[in-house]
PDB file of C-alpha atoms in Angstrom:
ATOM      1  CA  UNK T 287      -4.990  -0.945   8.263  1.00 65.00           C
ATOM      2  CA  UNK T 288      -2.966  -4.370   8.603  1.00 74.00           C
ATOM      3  CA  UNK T 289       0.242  -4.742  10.010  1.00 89.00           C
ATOM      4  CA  UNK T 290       2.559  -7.728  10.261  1.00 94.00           C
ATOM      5  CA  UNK T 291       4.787  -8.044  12.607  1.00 94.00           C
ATOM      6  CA  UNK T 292       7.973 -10.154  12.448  1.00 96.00           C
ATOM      7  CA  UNK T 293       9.813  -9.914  16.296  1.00 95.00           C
ATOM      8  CA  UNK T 294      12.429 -12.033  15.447  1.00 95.00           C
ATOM      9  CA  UNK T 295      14.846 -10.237  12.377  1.00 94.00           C
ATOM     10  CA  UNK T 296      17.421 -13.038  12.305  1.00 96.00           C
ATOM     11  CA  UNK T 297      17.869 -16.909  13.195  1.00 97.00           C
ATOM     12  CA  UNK T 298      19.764 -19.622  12.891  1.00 97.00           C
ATOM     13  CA  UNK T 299      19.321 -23.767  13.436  1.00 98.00           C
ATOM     14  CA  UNK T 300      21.308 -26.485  12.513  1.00 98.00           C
ATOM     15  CA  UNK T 301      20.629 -28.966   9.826  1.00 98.00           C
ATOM     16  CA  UNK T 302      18.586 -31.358  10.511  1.00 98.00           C
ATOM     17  CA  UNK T 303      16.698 -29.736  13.561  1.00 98.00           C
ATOM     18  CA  UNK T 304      13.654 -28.096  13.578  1.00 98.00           C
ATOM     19  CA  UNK T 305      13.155 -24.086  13.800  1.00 98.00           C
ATOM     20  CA  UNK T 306      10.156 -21.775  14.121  1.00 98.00           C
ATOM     21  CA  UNK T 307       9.929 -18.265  12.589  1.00 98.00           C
ATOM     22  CA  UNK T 308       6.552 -16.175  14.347  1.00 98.00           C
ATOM     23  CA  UNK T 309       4.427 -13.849  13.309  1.00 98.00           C
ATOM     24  CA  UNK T 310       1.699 -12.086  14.378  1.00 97.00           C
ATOM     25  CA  UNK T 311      -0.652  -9.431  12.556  1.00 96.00           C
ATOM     26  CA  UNK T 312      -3.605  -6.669  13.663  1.00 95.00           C
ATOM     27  CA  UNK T 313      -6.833  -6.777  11.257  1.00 93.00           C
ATOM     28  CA  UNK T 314     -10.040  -6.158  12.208  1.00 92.00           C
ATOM     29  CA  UNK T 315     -11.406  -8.601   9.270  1.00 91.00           C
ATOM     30  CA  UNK T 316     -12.514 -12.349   9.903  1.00 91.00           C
ATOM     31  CA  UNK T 317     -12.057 -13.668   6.881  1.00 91.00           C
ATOM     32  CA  UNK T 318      -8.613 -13.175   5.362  1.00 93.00           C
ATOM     33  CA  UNK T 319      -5.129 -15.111   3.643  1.00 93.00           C
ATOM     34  CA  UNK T 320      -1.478 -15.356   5.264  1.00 95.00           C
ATOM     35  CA  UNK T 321       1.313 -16.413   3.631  1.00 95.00           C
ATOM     36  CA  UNK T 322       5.016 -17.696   4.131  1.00 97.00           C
ATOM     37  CA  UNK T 323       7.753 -16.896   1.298  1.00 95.00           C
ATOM     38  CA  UNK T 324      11.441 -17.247   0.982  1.00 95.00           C
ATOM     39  CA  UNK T 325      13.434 -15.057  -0.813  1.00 92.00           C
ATOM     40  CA  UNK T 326      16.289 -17.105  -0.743  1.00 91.00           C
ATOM     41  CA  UNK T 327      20.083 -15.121  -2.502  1.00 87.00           C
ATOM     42  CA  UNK T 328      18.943 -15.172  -5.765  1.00 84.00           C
ATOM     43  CA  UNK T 329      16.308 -12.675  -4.193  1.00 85.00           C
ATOM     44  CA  UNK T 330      13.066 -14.836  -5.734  1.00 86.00           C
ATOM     45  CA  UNK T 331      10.191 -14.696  -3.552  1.00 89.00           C
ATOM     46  CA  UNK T 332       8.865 -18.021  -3.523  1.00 91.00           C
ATOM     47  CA  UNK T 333       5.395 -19.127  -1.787  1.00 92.00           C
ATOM     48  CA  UNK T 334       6.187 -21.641   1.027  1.00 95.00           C
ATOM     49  CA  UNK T 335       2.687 -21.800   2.450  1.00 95.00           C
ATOM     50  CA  UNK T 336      -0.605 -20.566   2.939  1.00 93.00           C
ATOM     51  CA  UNK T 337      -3.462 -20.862   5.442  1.00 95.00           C
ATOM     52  CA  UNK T 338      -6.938 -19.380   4.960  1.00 92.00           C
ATOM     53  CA  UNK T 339      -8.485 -17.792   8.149  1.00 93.00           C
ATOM     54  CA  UNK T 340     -11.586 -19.567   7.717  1.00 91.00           C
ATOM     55  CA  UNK T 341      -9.769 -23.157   8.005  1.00 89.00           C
ATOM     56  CA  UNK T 342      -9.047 -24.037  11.389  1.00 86.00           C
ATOM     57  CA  UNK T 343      -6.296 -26.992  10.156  1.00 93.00           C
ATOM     58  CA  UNK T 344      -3.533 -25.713  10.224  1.00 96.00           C
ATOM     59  CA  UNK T 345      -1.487 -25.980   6.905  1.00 95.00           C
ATOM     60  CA  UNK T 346       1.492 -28.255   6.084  1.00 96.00           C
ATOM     61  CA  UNK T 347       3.725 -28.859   3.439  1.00 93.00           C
ATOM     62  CA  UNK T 348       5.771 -31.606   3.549  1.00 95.00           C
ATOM     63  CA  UNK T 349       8.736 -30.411   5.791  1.00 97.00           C
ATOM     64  CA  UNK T 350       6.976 -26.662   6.702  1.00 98.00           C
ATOM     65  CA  UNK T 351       3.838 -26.438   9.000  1.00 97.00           C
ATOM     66  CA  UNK T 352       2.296 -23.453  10.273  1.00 98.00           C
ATOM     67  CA  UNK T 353       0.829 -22.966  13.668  1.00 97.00           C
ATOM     68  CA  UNK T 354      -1.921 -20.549  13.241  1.00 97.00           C
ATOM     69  CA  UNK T 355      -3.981 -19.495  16.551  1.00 96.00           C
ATOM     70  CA  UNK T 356      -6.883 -16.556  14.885  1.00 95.00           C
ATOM     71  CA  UNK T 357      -7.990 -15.290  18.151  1.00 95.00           C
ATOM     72  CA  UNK T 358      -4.026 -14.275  19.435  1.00 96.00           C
ATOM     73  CA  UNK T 359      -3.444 -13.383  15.607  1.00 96.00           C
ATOM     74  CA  UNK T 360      -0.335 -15.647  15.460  1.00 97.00           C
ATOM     75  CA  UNK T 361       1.058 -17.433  12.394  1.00 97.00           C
ATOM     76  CA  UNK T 362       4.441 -19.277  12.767  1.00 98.00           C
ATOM     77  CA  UNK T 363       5.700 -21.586  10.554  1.00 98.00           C
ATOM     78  CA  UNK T 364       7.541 -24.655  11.945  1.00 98.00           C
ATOM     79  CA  UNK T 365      10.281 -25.997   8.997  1.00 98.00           C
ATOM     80  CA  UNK T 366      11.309 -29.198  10.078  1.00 98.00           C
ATOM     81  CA  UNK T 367      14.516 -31.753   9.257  1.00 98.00           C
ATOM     82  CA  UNK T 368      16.384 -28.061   7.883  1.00 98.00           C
ATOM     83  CA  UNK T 369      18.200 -27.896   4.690  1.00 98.00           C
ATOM     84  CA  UNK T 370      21.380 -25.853   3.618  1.00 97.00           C
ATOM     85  CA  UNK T 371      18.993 -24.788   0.991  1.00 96.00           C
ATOM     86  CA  UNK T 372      16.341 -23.443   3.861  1.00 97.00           C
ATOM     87  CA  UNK T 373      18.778 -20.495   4.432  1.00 97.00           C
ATOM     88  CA  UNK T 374      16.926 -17.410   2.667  1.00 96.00           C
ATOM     89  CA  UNK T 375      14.741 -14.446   4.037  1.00 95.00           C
ATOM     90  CA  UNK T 376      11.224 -14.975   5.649  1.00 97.00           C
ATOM     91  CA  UNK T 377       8.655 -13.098   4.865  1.00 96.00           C
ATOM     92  CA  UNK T 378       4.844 -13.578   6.688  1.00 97.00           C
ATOM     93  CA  UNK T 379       2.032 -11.865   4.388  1.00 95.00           C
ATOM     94  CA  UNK T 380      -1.105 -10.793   5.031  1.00 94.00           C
ATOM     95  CA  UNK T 381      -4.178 -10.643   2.439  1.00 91.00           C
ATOM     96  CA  UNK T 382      -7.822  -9.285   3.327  1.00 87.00           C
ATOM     97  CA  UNK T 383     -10.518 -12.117   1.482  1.00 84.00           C
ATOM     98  CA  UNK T 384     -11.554  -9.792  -1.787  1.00 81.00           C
ATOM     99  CA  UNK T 385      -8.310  -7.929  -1.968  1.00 81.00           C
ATOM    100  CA  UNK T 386      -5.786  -8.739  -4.345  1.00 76.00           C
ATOM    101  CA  UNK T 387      -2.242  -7.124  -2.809  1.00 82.00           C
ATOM    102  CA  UNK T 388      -0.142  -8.707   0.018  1.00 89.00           C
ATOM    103  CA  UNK T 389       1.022  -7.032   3.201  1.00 90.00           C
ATOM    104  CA  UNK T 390       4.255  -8.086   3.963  1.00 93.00           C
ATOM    105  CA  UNK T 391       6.376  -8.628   7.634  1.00 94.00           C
ATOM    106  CA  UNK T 392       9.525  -7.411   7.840  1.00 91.00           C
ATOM    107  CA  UNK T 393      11.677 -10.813   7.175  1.00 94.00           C
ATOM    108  CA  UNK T 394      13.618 -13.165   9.104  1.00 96.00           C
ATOM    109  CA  UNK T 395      16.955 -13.980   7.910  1.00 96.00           C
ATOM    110  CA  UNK T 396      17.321 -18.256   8.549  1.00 97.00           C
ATOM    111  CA  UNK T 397      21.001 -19.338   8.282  1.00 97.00           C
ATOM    112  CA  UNK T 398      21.115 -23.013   8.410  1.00 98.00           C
ATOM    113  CA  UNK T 399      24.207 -23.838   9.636  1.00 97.00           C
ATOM    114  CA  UNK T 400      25.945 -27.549   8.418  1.00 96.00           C
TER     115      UNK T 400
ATOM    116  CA  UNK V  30       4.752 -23.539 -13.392  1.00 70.00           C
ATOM    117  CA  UNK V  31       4.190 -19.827 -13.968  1.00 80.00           C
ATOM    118  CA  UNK V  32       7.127 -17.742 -14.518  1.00 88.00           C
ATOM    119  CA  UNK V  33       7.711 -14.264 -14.414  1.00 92.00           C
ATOM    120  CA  UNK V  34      10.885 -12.476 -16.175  1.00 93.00           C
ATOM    121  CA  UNK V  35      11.825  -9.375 -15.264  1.00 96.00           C
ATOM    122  CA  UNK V  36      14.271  -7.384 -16.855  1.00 96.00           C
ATOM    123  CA  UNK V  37      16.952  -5.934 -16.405  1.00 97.00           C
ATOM    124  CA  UNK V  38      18.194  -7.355 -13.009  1.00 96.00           C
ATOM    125  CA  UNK V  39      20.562  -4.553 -12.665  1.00 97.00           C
ATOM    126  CA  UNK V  40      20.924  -1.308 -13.804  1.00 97.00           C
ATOM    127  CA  UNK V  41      22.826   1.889 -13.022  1.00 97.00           C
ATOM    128  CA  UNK V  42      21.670   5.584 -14.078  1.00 96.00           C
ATOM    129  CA  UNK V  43      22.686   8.754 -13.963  1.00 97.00           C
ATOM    130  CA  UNK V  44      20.917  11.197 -11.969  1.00 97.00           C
ATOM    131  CA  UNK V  45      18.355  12.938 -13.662  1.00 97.00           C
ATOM    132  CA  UNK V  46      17.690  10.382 -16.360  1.00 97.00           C
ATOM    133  CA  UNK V  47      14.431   7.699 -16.948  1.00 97.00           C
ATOM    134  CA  UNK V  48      14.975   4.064 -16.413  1.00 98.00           C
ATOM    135  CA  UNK V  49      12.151   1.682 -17.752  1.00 97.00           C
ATOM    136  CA  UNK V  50      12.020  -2.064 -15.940  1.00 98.00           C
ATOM    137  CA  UNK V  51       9.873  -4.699 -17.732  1.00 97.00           C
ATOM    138  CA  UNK V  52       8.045  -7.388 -15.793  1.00 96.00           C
ATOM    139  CA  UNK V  53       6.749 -10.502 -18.033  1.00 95.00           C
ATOM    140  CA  UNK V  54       4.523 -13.080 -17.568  1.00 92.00           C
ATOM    141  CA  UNK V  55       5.832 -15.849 -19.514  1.00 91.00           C
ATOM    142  CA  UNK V  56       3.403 -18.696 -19.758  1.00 87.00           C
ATOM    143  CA  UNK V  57      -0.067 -17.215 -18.184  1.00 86.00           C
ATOM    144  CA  UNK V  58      -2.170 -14.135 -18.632  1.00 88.00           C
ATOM    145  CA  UNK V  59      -1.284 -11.828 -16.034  1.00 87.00           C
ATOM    146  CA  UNK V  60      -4.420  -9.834 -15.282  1.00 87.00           C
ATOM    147  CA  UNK V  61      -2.984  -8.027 -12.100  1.00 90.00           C
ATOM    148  CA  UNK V  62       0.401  -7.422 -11.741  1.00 93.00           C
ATOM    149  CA  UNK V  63       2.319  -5.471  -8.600  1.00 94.00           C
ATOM    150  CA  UNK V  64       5.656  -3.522  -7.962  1.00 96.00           C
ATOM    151  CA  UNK V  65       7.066  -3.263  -4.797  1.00 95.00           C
ATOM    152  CA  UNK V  66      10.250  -1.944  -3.533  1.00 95.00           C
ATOM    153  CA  UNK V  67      12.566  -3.574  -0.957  1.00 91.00           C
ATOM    154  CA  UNK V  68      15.014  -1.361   0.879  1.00 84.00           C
ATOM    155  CA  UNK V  69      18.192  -3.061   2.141  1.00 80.00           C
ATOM    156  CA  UNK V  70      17.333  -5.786   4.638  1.00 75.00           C
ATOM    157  CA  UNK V  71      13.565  -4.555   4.924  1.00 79.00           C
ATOM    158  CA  UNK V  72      10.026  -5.467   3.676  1.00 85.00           C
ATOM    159  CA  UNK V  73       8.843  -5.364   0.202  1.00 90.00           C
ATOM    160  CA  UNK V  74       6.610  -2.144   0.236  1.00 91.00           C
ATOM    161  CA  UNK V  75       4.042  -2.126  -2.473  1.00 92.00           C
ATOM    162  CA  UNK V  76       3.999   0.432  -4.621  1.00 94.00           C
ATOM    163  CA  UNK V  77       0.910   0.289  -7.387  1.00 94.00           C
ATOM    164  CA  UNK V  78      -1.588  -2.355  -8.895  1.00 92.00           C
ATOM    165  CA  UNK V  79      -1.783  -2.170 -11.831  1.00 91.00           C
ATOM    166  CA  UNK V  80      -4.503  -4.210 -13.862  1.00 87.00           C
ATOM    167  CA  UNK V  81      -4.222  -4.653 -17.890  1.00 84.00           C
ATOM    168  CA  UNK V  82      -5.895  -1.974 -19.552  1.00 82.00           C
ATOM    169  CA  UNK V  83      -6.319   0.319 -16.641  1.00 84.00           C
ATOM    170  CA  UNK V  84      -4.439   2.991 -15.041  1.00 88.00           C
ATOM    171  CA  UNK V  85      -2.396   1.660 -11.976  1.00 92.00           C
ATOM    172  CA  UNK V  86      -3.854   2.089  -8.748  1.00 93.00           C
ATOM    173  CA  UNK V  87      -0.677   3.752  -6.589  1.00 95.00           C
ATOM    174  CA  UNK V  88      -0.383   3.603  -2.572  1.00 92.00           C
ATOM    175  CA  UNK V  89      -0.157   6.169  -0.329  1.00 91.00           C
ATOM    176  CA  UNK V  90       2.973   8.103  -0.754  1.00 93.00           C
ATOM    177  CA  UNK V  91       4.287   6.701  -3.876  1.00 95.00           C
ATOM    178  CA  UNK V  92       4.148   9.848  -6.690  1.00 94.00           C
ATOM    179  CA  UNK V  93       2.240   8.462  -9.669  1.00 93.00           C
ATOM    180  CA  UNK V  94       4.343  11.234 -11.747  1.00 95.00           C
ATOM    181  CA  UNK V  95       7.844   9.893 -10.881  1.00 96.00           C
ATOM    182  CA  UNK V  96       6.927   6.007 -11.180  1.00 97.00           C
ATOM    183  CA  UNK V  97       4.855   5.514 -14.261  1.00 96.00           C
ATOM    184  CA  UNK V  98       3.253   2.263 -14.294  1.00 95.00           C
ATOM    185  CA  UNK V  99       1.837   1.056 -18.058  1.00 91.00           C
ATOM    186  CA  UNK V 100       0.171  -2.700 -18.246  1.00 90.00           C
ATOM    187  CA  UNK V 101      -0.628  -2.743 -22.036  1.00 83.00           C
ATOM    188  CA  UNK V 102      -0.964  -6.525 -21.929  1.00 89.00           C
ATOM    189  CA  UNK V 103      -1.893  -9.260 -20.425  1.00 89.00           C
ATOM    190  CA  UNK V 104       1.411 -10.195 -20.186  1.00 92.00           C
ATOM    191  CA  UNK V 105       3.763  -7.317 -19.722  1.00 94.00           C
ATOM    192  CA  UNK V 106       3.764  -4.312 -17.485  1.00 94.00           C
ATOM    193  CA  UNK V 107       6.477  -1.842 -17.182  1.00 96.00           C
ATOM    194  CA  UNK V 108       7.595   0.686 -14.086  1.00 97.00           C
ATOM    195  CA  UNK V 109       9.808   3.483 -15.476  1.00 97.00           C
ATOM    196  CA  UNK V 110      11.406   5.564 -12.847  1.00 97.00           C
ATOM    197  CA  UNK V 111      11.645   9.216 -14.409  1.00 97.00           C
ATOM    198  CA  UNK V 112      14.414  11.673 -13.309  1.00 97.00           C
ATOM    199  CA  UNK V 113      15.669   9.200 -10.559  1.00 97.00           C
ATOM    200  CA  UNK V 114      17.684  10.678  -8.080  1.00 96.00           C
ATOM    201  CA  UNK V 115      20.020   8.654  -5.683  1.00 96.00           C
ATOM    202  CA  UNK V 116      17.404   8.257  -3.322  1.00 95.00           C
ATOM    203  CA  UNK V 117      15.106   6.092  -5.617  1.00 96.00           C
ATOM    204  CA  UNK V 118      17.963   3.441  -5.711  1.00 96.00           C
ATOM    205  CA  UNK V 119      16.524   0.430  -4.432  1.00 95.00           C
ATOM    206  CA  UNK V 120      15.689  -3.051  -5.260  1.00 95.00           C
ATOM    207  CA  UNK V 121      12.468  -3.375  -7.094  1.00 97.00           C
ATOM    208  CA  UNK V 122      10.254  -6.558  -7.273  1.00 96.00           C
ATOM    209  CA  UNK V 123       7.078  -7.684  -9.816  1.00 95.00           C
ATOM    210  CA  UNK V 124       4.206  -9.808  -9.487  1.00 94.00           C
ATOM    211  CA  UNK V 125       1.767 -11.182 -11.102  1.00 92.00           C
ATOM    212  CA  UNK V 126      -1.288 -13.080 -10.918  1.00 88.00           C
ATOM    213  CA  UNK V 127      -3.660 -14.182 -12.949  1.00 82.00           C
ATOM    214  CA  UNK V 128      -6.954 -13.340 -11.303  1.00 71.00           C
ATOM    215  CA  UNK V 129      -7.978 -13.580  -7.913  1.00 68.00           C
ATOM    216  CA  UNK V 130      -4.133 -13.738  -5.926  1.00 65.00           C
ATOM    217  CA  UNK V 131      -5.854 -15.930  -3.373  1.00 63.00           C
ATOM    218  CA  UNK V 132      -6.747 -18.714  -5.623  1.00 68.00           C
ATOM    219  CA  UNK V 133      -4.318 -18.691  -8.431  1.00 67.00           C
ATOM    220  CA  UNK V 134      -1.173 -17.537  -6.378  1.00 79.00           C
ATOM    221  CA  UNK V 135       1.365 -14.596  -7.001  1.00 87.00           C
ATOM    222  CA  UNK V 136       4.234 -15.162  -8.962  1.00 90.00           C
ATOM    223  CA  UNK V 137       7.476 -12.745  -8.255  1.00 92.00           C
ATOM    224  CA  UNK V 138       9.690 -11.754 -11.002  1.00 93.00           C
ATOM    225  CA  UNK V 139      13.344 -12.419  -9.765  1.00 92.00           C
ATOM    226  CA  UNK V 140      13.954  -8.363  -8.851  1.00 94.00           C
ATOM    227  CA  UNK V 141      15.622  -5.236 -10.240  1.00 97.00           C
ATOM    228  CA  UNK V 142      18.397  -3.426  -8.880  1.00 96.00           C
ATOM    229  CA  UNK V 143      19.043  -0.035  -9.353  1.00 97.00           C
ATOM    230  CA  UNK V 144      21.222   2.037  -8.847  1.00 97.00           C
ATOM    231  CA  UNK V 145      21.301   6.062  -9.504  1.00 97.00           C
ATOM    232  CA  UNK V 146      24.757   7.851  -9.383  1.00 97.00           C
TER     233      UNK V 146
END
């Protein structure tokens, strides 16, 4: 079974500086997806970014990056230059290449504070 | 870009009664969709697959009986909740995807609340 594990349940940064939100999972596949959403107040999950395992560049998006280390199972995502409209819920998600459903973290609440 | 509606975004039963929740995919054939359920400040646990056509593929735990899933088409499914009881109050979530998640992406419907008193 997959887990994902969020250690850090809330955070905050001011705007303008940079923050990073970790995660980590446990699979015994190789070749897999993870994910980044925000489910900002209007509670809309919304895909921020996605790495596949097989890629060893890590994946950016203008202002988010992710820091993804396969061997220690790590996935962080790095949002730089933070908005007001950054502050939502975090959610890291797990997908197994072939499978269609997500495995989801338990969230970390970003405040970005003006 | 893809939208999913879901509908309603709140809604309060009475115990004991059957509350359907409709999840549509407005602009794309939704071949797979998904309904989770978020608990207050917690993960969103899925619940069932369901793909058009075919019965809904339920996880561990969740009773098939209690949350009937129907996809009838490719772009709506529906969860009703039948004979809620306070303890299925909760925020429910759709998704959708048209094919393979991986490659064409997951698109969430904006959530349901409900409540059952």
């Amino acid at each position: 079974a997959q887990t994902v594990t969020q250690s850090q349940p809330e955070m905050s940064v001011q705007e303008a500086e940079t923050v990073t939100l970790s995660c980590t999972y446990d699979t015994s596949e190789n070749n897999y997806y993870l994910f980044w959403y925000k489910q900002p107040p209007s509670r809309q999950m919304i895909l921020v970014i996605r790495q596949e395992a097989y890629k060893q560049q890590n994946a950016t998006e203008n202002r988010f990056s992710v820091n993804f280390q396969k061997a220690a199972k790590s996935f962080s995502l790095k949002i730089s230059d933070s908005q007001l409209g950054d502050t939502a819920m975090y959610f890291c998600a797990f997908m197994k290449l072939g499978a269609n459903n997500l495995f989801f973290g338990t969230g970390t609440r970003l405040t970005v504070i003006p | 870009g893809a939208v999913v509606s879901q509908h309603p975004s709140r809604v309060i039963c009475k115990s004991g009664t059957s509350v359907k929740i409709e999840c549509r995919s407005l602009d794309f054939q939704a071949t797979t969709m998904f309904w989770y359920r978020q608990f207050p400040k917690q993960s969103l646990m899925l619940m069932a697959t369901s793909n058009e056509g075919s019965k809904a593929t339920y996880e561990q735990g969740v009773e098939k009986d209690k949350f009937l899933i129907n996809h009838a088409s490719l772009t709506l499914s529906t969860l009703t909740v039948t004979s809620a009881h306070p303890e299925d109050s909760s925020f429910y979530i759709c998704s959708a995807t048209t094919g393979s998640g991986a490659n064409y992406g997951y698109t969430f419907g904006s959530g349901t609340r409900l409540t059952v008193v």
